[in-house]
PDB file of C-alpha atoms and ligand atoms in Angstrom:
ATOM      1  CA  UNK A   1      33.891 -96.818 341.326  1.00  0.00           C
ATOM      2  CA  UNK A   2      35.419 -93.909 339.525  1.00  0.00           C
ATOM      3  CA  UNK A   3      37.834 -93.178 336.978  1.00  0.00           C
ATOM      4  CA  UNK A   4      40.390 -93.193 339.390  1.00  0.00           C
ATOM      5  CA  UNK A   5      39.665 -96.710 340.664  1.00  0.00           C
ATOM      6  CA  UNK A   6      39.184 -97.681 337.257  1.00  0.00           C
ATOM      7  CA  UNK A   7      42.897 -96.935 336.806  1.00  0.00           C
ATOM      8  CA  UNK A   8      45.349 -99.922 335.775  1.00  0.00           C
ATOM      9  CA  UNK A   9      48.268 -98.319 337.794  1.00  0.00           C
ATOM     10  CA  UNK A  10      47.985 -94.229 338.635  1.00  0.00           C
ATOM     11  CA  UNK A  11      51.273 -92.371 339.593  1.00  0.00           C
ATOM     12  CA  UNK A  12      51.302 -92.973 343.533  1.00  0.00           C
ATOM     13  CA  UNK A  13      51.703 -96.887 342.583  1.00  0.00           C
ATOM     14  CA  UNK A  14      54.833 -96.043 340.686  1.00  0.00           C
ATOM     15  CA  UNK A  15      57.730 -98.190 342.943  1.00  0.00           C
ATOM     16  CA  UNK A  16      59.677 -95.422 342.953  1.00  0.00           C
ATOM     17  CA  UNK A  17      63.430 -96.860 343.689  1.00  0.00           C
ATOM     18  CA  UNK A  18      65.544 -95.760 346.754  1.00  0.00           C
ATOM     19  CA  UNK A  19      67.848 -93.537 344.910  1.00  0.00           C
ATOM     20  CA  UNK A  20      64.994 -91.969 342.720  1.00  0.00           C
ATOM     21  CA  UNK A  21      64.860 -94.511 340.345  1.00  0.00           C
ATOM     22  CA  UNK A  22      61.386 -93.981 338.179  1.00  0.00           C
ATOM     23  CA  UNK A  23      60.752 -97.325 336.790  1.00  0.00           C
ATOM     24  CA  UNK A  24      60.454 -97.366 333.047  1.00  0.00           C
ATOM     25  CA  UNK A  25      57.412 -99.675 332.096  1.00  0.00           C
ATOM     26  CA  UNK A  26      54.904 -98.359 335.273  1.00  0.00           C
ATOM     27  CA  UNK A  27      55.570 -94.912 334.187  1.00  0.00           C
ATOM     28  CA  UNK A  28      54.181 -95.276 331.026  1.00  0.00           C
ATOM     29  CA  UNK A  29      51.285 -97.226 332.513  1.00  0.00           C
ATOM     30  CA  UNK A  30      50.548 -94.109 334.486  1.00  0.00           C
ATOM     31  CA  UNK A  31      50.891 -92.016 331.417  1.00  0.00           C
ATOM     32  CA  UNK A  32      48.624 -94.344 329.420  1.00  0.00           C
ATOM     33  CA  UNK A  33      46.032 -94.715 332.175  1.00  0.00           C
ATOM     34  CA  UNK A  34      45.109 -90.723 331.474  1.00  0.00           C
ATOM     35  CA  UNK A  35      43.998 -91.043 327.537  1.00  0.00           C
ATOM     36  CA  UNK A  36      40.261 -92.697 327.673  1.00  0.00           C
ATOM     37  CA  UNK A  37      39.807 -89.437 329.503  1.00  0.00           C
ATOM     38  CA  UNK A  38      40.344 -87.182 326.622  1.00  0.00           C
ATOM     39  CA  UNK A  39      37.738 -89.349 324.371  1.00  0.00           C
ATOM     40  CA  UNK A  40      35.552 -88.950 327.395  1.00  0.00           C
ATOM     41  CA  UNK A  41      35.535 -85.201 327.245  1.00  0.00           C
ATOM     42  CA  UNK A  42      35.927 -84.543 323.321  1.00  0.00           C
ATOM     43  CA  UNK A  43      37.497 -86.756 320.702  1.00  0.00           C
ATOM     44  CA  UNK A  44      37.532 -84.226 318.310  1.00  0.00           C
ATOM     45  CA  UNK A  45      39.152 -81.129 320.794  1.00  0.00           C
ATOM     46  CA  UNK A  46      41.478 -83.065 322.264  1.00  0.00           C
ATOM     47  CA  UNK A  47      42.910 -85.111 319.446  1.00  0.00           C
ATOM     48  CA  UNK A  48      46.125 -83.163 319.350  1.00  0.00           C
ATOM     49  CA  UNK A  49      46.605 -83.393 323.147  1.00  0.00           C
ATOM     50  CA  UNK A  50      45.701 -86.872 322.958  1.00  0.00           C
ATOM     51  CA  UNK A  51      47.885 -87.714 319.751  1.00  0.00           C
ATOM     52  CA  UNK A  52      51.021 -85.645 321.646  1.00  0.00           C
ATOM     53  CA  UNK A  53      50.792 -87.776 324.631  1.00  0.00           C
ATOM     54  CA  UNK A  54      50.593 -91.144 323.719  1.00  0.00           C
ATOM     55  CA  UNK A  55      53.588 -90.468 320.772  1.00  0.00           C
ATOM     56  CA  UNK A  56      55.604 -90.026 323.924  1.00  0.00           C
ATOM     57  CA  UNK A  57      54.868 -92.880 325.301  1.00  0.00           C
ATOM     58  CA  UNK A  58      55.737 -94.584 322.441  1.00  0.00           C
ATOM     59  CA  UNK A  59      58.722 -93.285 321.935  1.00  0.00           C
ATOM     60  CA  UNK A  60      60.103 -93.908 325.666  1.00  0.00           C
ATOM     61  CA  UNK A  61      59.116 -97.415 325.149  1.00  0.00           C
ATOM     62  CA  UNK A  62      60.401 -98.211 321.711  1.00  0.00           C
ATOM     63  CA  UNK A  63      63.722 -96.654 323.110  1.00  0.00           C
ATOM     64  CA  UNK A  64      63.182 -99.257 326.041  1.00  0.00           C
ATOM     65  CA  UNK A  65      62.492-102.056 324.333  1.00  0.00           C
ATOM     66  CA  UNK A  66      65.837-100.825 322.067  1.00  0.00           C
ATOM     67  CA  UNK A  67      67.492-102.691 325.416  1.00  0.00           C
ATOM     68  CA  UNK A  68      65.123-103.343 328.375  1.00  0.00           C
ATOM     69  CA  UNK A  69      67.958-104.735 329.995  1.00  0.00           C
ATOM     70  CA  UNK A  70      70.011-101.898 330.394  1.00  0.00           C
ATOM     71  CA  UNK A  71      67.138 -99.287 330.835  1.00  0.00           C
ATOM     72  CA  UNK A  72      65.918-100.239 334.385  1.00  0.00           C
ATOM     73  CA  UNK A  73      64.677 -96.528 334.866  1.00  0.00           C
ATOM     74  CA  UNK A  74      63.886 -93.356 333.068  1.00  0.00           C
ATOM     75  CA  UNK A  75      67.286 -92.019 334.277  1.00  0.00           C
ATOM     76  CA  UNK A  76      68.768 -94.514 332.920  1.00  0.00           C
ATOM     77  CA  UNK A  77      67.332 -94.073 329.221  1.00  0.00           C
ATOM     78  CA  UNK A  78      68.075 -89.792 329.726  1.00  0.00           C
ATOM     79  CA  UNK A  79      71.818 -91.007 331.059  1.00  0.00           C
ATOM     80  CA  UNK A  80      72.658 -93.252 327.967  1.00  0.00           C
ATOM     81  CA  UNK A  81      71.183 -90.732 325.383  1.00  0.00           C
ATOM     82  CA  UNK A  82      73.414 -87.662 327.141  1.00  0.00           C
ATOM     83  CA  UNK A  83      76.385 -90.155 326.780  1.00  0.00           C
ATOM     84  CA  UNK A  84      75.878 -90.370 323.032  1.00  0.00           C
ATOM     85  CA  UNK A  85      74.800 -86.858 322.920  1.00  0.00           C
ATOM     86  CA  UNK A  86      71.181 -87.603 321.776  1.00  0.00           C
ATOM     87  CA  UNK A  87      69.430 -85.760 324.516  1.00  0.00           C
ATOM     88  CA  UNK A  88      68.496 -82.764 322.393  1.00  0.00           C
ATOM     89  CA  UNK A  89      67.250 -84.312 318.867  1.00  0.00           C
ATOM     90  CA  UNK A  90      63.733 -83.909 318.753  1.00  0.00           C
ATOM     91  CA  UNK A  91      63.127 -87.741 318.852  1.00  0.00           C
ATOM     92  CA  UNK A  92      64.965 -88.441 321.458  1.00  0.00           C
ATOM     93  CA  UNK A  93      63.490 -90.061 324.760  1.00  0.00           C
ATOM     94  CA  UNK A  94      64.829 -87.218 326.917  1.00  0.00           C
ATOM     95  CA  UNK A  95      62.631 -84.691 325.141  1.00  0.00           C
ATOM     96  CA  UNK A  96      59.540 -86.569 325.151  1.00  0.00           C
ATOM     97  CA  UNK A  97      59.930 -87.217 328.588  1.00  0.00           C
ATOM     98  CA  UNK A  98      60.251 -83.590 329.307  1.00  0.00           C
ATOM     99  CA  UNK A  99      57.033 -82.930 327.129  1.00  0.00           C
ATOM    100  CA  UNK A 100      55.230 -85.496 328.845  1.00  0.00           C
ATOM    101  CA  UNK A 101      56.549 -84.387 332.384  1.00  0.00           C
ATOM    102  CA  UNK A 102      54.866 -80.873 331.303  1.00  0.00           C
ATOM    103  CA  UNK A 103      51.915 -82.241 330.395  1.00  0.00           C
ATOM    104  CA  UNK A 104      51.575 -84.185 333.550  1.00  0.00           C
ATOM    105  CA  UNK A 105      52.229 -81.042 335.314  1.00  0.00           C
ATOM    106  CA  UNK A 106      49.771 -79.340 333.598  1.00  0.00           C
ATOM    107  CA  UNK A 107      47.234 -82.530 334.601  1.00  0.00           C
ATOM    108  CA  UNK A 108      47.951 -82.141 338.213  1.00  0.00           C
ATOM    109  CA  UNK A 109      47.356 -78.008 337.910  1.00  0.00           C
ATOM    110  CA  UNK A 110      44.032 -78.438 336.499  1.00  0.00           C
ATOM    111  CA  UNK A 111      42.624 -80.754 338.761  1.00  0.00           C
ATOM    112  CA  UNK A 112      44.368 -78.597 341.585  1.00  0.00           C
ATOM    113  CA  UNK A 113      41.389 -75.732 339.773  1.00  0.00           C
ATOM    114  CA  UNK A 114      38.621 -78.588 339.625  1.00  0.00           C
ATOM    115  CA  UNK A 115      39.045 -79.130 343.742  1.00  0.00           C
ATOM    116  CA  UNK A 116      39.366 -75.541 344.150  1.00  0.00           C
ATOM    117  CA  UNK A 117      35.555 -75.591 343.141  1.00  0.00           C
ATOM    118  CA  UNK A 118      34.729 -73.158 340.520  1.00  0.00           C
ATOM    119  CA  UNK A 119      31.974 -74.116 338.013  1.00  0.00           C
ATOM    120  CA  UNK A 120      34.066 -72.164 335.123  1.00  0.00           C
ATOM    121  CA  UNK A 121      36.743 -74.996 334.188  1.00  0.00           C
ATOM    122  CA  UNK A 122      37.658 -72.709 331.434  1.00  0.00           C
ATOM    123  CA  UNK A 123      39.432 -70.107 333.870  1.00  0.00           C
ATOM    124  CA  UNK A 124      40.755 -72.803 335.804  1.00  0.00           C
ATOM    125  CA  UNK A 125      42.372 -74.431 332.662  1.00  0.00           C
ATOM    126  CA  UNK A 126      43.798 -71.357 331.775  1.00  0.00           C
ATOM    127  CA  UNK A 127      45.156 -70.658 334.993  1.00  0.00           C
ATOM    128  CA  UNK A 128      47.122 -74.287 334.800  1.00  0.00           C
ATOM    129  CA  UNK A 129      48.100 -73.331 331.054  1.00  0.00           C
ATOM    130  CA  UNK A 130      49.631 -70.433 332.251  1.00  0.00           C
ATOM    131  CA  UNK A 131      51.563 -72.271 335.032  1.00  0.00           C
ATOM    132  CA  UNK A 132      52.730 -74.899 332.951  1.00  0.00           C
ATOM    133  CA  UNK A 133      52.747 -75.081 329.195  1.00  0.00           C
ATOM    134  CA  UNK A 134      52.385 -71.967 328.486  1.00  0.00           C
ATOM    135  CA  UNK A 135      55.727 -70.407 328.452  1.00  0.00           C
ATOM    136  CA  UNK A 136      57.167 -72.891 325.952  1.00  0.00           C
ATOM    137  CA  UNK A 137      54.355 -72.713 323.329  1.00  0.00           C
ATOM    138  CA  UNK A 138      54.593 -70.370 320.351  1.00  0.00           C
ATOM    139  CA  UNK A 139      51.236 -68.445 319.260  1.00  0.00           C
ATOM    140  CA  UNK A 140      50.285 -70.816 316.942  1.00  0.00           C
ATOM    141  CA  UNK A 141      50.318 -73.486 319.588  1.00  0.00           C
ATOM    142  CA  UNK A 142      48.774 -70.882 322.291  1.00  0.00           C
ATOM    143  CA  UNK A 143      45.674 -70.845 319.305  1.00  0.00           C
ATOM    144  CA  UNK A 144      45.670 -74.657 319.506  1.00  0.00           C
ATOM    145  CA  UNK A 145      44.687 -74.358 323.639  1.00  0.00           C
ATOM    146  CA  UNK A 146      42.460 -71.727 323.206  1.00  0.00           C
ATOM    147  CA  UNK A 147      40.609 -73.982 320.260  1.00  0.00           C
ATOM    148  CA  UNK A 148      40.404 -77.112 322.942  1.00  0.00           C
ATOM    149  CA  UNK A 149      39.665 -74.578 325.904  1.00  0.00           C
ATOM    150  CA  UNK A 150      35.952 -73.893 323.711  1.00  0.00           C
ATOM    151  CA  UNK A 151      35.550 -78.124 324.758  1.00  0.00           C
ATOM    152  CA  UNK A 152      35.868 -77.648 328.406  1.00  0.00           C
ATOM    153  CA  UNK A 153      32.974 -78.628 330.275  1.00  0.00           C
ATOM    154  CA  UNK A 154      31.194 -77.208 333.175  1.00  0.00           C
ATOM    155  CA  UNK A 155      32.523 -78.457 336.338  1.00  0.00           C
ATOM    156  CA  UNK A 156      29.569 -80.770 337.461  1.00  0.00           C
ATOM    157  CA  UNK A 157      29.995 -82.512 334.022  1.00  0.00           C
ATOM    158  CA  UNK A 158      33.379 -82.902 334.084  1.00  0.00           C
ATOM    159  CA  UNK A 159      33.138 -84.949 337.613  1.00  0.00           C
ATOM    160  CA  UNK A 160      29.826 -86.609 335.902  1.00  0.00           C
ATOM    161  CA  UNK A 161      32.453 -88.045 333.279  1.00  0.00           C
ATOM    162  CA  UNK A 162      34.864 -88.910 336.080  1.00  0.00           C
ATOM    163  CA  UNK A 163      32.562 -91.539 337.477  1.00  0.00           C
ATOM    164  CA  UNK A 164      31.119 -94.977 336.376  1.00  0.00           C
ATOM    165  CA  UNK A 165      28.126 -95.129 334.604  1.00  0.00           C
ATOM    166  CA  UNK A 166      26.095 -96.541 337.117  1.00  0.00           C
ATOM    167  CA  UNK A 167      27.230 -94.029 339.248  1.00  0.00           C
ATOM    168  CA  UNK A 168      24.795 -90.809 340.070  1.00  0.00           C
ATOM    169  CA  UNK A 169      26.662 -87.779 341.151  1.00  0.00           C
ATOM    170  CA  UNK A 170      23.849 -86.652 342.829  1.00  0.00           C
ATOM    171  CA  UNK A 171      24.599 -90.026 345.293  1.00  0.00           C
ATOM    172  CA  UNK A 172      25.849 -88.170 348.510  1.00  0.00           C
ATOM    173  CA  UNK A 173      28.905 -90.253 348.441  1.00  0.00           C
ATOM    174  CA  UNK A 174      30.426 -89.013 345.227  1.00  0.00           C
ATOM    175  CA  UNK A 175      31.443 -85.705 345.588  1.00  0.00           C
ATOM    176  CA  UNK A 176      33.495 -86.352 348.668  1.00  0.00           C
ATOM    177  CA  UNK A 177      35.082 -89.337 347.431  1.00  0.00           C
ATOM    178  CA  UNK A 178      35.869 -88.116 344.113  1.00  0.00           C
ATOM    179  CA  UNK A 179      37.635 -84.767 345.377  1.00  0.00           C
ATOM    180  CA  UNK A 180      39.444 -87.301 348.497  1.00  0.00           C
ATOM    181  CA  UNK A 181      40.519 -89.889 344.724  1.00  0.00           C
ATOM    182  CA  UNK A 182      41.602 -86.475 342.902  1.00  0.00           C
ATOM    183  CA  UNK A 183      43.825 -85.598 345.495  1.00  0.00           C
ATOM    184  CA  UNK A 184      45.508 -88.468 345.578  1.00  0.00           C
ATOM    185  CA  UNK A 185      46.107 -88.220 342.190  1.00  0.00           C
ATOM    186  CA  UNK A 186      47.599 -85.004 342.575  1.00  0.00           C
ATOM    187  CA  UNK A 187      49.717 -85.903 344.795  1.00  0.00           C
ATOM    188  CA  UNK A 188      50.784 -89.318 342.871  1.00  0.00           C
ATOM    189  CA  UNK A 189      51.722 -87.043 340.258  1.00  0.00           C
ATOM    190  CA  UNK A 190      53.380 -84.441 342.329  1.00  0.00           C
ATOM    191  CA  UNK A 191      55.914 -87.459 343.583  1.00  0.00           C
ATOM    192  CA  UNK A 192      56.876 -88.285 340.247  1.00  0.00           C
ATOM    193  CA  UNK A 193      57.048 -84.843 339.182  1.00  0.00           C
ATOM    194  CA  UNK A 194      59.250 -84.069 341.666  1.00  0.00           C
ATOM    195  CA  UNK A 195      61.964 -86.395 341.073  1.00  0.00           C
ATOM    196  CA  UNK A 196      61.949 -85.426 337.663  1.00  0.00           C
ATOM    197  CA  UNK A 197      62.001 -81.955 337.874  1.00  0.00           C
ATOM    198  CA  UNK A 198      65.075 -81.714 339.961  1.00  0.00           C
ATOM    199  CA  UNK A 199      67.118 -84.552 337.543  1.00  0.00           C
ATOM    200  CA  UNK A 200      65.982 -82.137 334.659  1.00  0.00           C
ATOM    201  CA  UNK A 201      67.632 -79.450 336.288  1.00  0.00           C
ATOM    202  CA  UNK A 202      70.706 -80.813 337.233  1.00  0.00           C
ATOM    203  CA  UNK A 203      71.535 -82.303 333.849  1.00  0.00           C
ATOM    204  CA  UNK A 204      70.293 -79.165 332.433  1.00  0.00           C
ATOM    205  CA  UNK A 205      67.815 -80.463 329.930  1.00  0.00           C
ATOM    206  CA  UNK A 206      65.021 -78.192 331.098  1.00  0.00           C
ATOM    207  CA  UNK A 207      65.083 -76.405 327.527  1.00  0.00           C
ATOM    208  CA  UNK A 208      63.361 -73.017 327.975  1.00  0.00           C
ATOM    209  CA  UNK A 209      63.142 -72.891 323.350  1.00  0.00           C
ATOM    210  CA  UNK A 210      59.060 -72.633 322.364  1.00  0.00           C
ATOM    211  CA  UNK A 211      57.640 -74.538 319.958  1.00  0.00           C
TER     212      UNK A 211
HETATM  213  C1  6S8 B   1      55.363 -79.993 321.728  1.00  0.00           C
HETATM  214  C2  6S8 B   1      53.885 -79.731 322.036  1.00  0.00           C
HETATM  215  N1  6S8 B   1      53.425 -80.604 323.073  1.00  0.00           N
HETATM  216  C3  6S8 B   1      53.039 -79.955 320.795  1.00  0.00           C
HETATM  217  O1  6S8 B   1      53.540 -79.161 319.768  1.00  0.00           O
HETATM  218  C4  6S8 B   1      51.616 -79.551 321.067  1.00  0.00           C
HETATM  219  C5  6S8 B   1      50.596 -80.360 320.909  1.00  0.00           C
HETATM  220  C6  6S8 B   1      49.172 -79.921 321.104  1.00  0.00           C
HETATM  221  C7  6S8 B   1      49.012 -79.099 322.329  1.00  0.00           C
HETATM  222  C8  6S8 B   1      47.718 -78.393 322.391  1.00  0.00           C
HETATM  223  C9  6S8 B   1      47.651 -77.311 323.415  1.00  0.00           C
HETATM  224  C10 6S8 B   1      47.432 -77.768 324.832  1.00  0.00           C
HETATM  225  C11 6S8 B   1      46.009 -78.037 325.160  1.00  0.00           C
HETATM  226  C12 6S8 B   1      45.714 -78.173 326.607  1.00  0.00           C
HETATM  227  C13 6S8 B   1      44.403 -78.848 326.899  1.00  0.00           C
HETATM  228  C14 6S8 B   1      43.280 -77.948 327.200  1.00  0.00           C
HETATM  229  C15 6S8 B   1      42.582 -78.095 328.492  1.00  0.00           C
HETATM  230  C16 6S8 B   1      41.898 -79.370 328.759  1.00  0.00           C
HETATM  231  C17 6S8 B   1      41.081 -79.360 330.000  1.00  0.00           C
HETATM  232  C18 6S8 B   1      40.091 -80.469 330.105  1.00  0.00           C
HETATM  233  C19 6S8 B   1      56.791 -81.875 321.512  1.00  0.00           C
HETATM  234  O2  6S8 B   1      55.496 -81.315 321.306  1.00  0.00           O
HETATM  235  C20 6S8 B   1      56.671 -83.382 321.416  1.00  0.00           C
HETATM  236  O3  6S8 B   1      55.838 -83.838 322.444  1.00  0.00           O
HETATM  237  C21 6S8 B   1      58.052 -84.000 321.549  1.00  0.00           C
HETATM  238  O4  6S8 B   1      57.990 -85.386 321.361  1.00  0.00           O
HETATM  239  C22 6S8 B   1      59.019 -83.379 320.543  1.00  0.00           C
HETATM  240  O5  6S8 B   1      58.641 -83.791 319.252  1.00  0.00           O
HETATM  241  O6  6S8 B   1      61.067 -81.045 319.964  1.00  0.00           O
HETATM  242  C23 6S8 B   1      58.981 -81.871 320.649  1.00  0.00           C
HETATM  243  C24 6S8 B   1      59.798 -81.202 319.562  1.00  0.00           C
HETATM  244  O7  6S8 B   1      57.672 -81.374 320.541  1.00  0.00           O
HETATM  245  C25 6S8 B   1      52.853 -80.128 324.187  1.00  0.00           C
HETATM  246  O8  6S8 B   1      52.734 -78.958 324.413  1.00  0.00           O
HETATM  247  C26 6S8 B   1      52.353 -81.134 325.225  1.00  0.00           C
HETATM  248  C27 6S8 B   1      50.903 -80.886 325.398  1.00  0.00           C
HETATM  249  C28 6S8 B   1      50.317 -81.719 326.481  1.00  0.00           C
HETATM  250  C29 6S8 B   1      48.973 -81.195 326.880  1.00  0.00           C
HETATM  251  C30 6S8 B   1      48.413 -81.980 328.038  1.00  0.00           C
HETATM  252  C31 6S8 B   1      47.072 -81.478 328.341  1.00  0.00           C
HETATM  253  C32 6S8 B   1      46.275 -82.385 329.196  1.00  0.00           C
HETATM  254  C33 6S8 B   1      44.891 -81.900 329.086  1.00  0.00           C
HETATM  255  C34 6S8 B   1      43.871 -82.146 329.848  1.00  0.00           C
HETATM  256  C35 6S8 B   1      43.868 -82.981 331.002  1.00  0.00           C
HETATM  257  C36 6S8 B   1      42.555 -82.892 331.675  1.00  0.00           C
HETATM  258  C37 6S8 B   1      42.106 -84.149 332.207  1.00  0.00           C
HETATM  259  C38 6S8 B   1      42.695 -84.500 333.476  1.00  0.00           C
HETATM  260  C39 6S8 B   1      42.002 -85.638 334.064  1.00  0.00           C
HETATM  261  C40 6S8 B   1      42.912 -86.736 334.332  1.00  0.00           C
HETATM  262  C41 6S8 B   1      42.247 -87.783 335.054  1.00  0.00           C
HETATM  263  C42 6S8 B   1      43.120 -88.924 335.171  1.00  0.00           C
END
């Protein structure tokens, strides 16, 4: 068993809906599913991430539970808010979605660098930064990553952490199986990502501003 197993739902098990539909309530399963990693790692470093993530989530669902009748899908929830022109206030459900969309993205690009194999995660976490959050931070927030980049771990540790207790990474088993379980992730993600990317787009709610 690994982390991934562990998982209550992870992204690929999102029932996506024919037309694109991203179902509210396992979405935010997904999202949830990723924080025991950050106490894993450093509860300390990653407090901020942590803290930034699961406000998100909260706010998508309190917006949900607002009228989980009429919210079948995160579309939905963006729709009604650009309706009553809500979609840019900075509490709004359509920017914490994009936020946590980016930090997905982000997710997927750093464990793109952990496959890729080198034993300096710090370069590889840069390399995803760069990619993805990046352009949208500020330098005070840039000084906040390269705080929490100090807190990566080495490679072999970080796949240590990524496995059950019980479970030796030095077992000939793991390292195969946990690269074939991160892939899948990746590509769970990339699915979701995807679909949200392109509605961001369209409705032109892909704010370029920094914070
Ligand atoms: C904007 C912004 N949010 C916020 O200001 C910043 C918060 C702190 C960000 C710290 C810098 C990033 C650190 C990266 C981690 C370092 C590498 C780790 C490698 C192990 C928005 O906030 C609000 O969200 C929004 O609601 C609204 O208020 O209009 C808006 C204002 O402001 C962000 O930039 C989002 C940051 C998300 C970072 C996600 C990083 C995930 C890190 C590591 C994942 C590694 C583990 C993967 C394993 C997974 C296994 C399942």
């Amino acid at each position: 068993p690994t982390f991934f197993t562990n998982m209550k739902v992870c992204f690929s098990e999102i029932p996506v809906r024919p037309g694109g539909g991203i179902p509210v309530l396992t979405f935010l399963e997904a999202c949830h599913a990723v924080l025991p990693i950050f106490d894993k790692l450093s509860a300390t470093a990653f407090a901020p991430v942590k803290m930034d993530i699961a406000g998100n989530i909260k706010k998508i669902r309190q917006k949900f539970t607002s009228d989980p009748g009429k919210f079948e899908t995160l579309q939905d929830i963006v729709q009604y808010e650009i309706k009553n022109n809500q979609q840019e206030n900075s509490n709004s459900a359509t920017v914490a979605l994009l936020w946590l969309k980016r930090a997905v993205e982000f997710i997927a690009e750093f464990l793109h660098e952990v496959i890729r194999g080198d034993e300096d995660l710090a370069s590889g976490a840069s390399n995803a930064y760069s990619k993805t959050l990046r352009p949208f931070h500020g330098w005070v927030v840039r000084g906040v990553f390269a705080l929490a980049l100090k807190s990566v771990p080495y490679r072999k540790d970080f796949l240590q952490h990524l496995a059950s207790v019980d479970y030796d990474i030095s077992n000939m088993d793991f390292m195969p199986q946990i690269l074939r379980d991160i892939q899948a992730y990746i590509d769970g993600i990339h699915q979701i990502t995807k679909i949200l990317r392109t509605f961001y787009c369209d409705h032109n709610l892909d704010c370029p501003d920094q914070v």
